[in-house]
């Protein structure tokens, strides 16, 4: 099937209809608090959630810490502290930097990002299998700047390798990207202005230097 023509939200809707009142356990990888806001609001209606904070791509460590604090803030603001288990992995740049070696000059959305997706989703799948989860997925498909078909393809490949089902998603659908922005503003969440890695930070700084009046 052509991934560009698949409707991942429709596939997820069909899965949920088939649960017939059951609440499967999903391991949800979170890329950041703002992106996870509308996703958690949505998925907690149908699933028991374990949230995995594993983002070794983030740079510098202070940014990693700030985004993790925002993630904790978001869970509290949604009133999900007793319902969503958070697994927060340490800042492990050694998982990310060697994986993207040679791809440092790739543009945003290019080959380096695909490797980054694979690193994080592989850890999510392994954690899901260790915990006996029914599915794993990621908030990464919430952003319009992320390639949802690519993320789903990588997730399905890893699911076959690790042996735990991938939950199809395109979380930006049904107005959730806008809802994420609304929740983030309502809760006063920190809104990052670059994707997260050292290379995207360099690109952001270069853009700000070239557009000082818009920075």
PDB file of N, CA, C and O in Angstrom, residues 31-35 63 67 70 189-196:
ATOM      1  N   UNK A  31       7.694  13.432  22.224  1.00  0.00           N
ATOM      2  CA  UNK A  31       8.797  14.267  21.754  1.00  0.00           C
ATOM      3  C   UNK A  31       8.876  15.569  22.552  1.00  0.00           C
ATOM      4  O   UNK A  31       9.945  16.164  22.666  1.00  0.00           O
ATOM      5  N   UNK A  32       7.737  16.023  23.107  1.00  0.00           N
ATOM      6  CA  UNK A  32       7.725  17.238  23.926  1.00  0.00           C
ATOM      7  C   UNK A  32       6.364  17.391  24.576  1.00  0.00           C
ATOM      8  O   UNK A  32       5.382  16.774  24.136  1.00  0.00           O
ATOM      9  N   UNK A  33       6.293  18.227  25.598  1.00  0.00           N
ATOM     10  CA  UNK A  33       5.039  18.466  26.289  1.00  0.00           C
ATOM     11  C   UNK A  33       3.941  19.036  25.396  1.00  0.00           C
ATOM     12  O   UNK A  33       2.827  18.506  25.375  1.00  0.00           O
ATOM     13  N   UNK A  34       4.205  20.125  24.655  1.00  0.00           N
ATOM     14  CA  UNK A  34       3.157  20.690  23.808  1.00  0.00           C
ATOM     15  C   UNK A  34       2.558  19.691  22.826  1.00  0.00           C
ATOM     16  O   UNK A  34       1.334  19.626  22.685  1.00  0.00           O
ATOM     17  N   UNK A  35       3.396  18.898  22.165  1.00  0.00           N
ATOM     18  CA  UNK A  35       2.866  17.927  21.208  1.00  0.00           C
ATOM     19  C   UNK A  35       2.068  16.828  21.895  1.00  0.00           C
ATOM     20  O   UNK A  35       1.114  16.295  21.329  1.00  0.00           O
ATOM     21  N   UNK A  63      18.334  22.249  27.823  1.00  0.00           N
ATOM     22  CA  UNK A  63      17.108  22.213  27.028  1.00  0.00           C
ATOM     23  C   UNK A  63      16.357  20.909  27.282  1.00  0.00           C
ATOM     24  O   UNK A  63      15.123  20.896  27.398  1.00  0.00           O
ATOM     25  N   UNK A  67      12.563  20.817  28.782  1.00  0.00           N
ATOM     26  CA  UNK A  67      11.452  20.169  28.084  1.00  0.00           C
ATOM     27  C   UNK A  67      10.859  19.032  28.920  1.00  0.00           C
ATOM     28  O   UNK A  67       9.641  18.805  28.878  1.00  0.00           O
ATOM     29  N   UNK A  70       8.620  20.571  31.396  1.00  0.00           N
ATOM     30  CA  UNK A  70       7.374  20.960  30.732  1.00  0.00           C
ATOM     31  C   UNK A  70       6.466  19.759  30.555  1.00  0.00           C
ATOM     32  O   UNK A  70       5.241  19.863  30.691  1.00  0.00           O
ATOM     33  N   UNK A 189       2.672  26.550  28.878  1.00  0.00           N
ATOM     34  CA  UNK A 189       3.784  25.639  28.638  1.00  0.00           C
ATOM     35  C   UNK A 189       4.917  26.328  27.883  1.00  0.00           C
ATOM     36  O   UNK A 189       4.671  27.210  27.042  1.00  0.00           O
ATOM     37  N   UNK A 190       6.127  25.929  28.173  1.00  0.00           N
ATOM     38  CA  UNK A 190       7.287  26.415  27.427  1.00  0.00           C
ATOM     39  C   UNK A 190       7.162  25.982  25.977  1.00  0.00           C
ATOM     40  O   UNK A 190       6.962  24.805  25.680  1.00  0.00           O
ATOM     41  N   UNK A 191       7.295  26.936  25.067  1.00  0.00           N
ATOM     42  CA  UNK A 191       7.187  26.668  23.632  1.00  0.00           C
ATOM     43  C   UNK A 191       8.568  26.807  22.999  1.00  0.00           C
ATOM     44  O   UNK A 191       9.064  27.917  22.810  1.00  0.00           O
ATOM     45  N   UNK A 192       9.165  25.687  22.684  1.00  0.00           N
ATOM     46  CA  UNK A 192      10.497  25.706  22.080  1.00  0.00           C
ATOM     47  C   UNK A 192      10.437  26.283  20.666  1.00  0.00           C
ATOM     48  O   UNK A 192       9.416  26.185  20.000  1.00  0.00           O
ATOM     49  N   UNK A 193      11.557  26.876  20.225  1.00  0.00           N
ATOM     50  CA  UNK A 193      11.570  27.482  18.885  1.00  0.00           C
ATOM     51  C   UNK A 193      12.526  26.780  17.924  1.00  0.00           C
ATOM     52  O   UNK A 193      12.857  27.322  16.871  1.00  0.00           O
ATOM     53  N   UNK A 194      12.957  25.579  18.279  1.00  0.00           N
ATOM     54  CA  UNK A 194      13.715  24.738  17.344  1.00  0.00           C
ATOM     55  C   UNK A 194      13.399  23.294  17.658  1.00  0.00           C
ATOM     56  O   UNK A 194      12.935  22.962  18.757  1.00  0.00           O
ATOM     57  N   UNK A 195      13.632  22.424  16.684  1.00  0.00           N
ATOM     58  CA  UNK A 195      13.212  21.033  16.810  1.00  0.00           C
ATOM     59  C   UNK A 195      13.818  20.373  18.032  1.00  0.00           C
ATOM     60  O   UNK A 195      13.120  19.685  18.776  1.00  0.00           O
ATOM     61  N   UNK A 196      15.125  20.563  18.244  1.00  0.00           N
ATOM     62  CA  UNK A 196      15.703  19.997  19.452  1.00  0.00           C
ATOM     63  C   UNK A 196      17.166  19.636  19.393  1.00  0.00           C
ATOM     64  O   UNK A 196      17.875  19.762  20.385  1.00  0.00           O
TER      65      UNK A 196
END
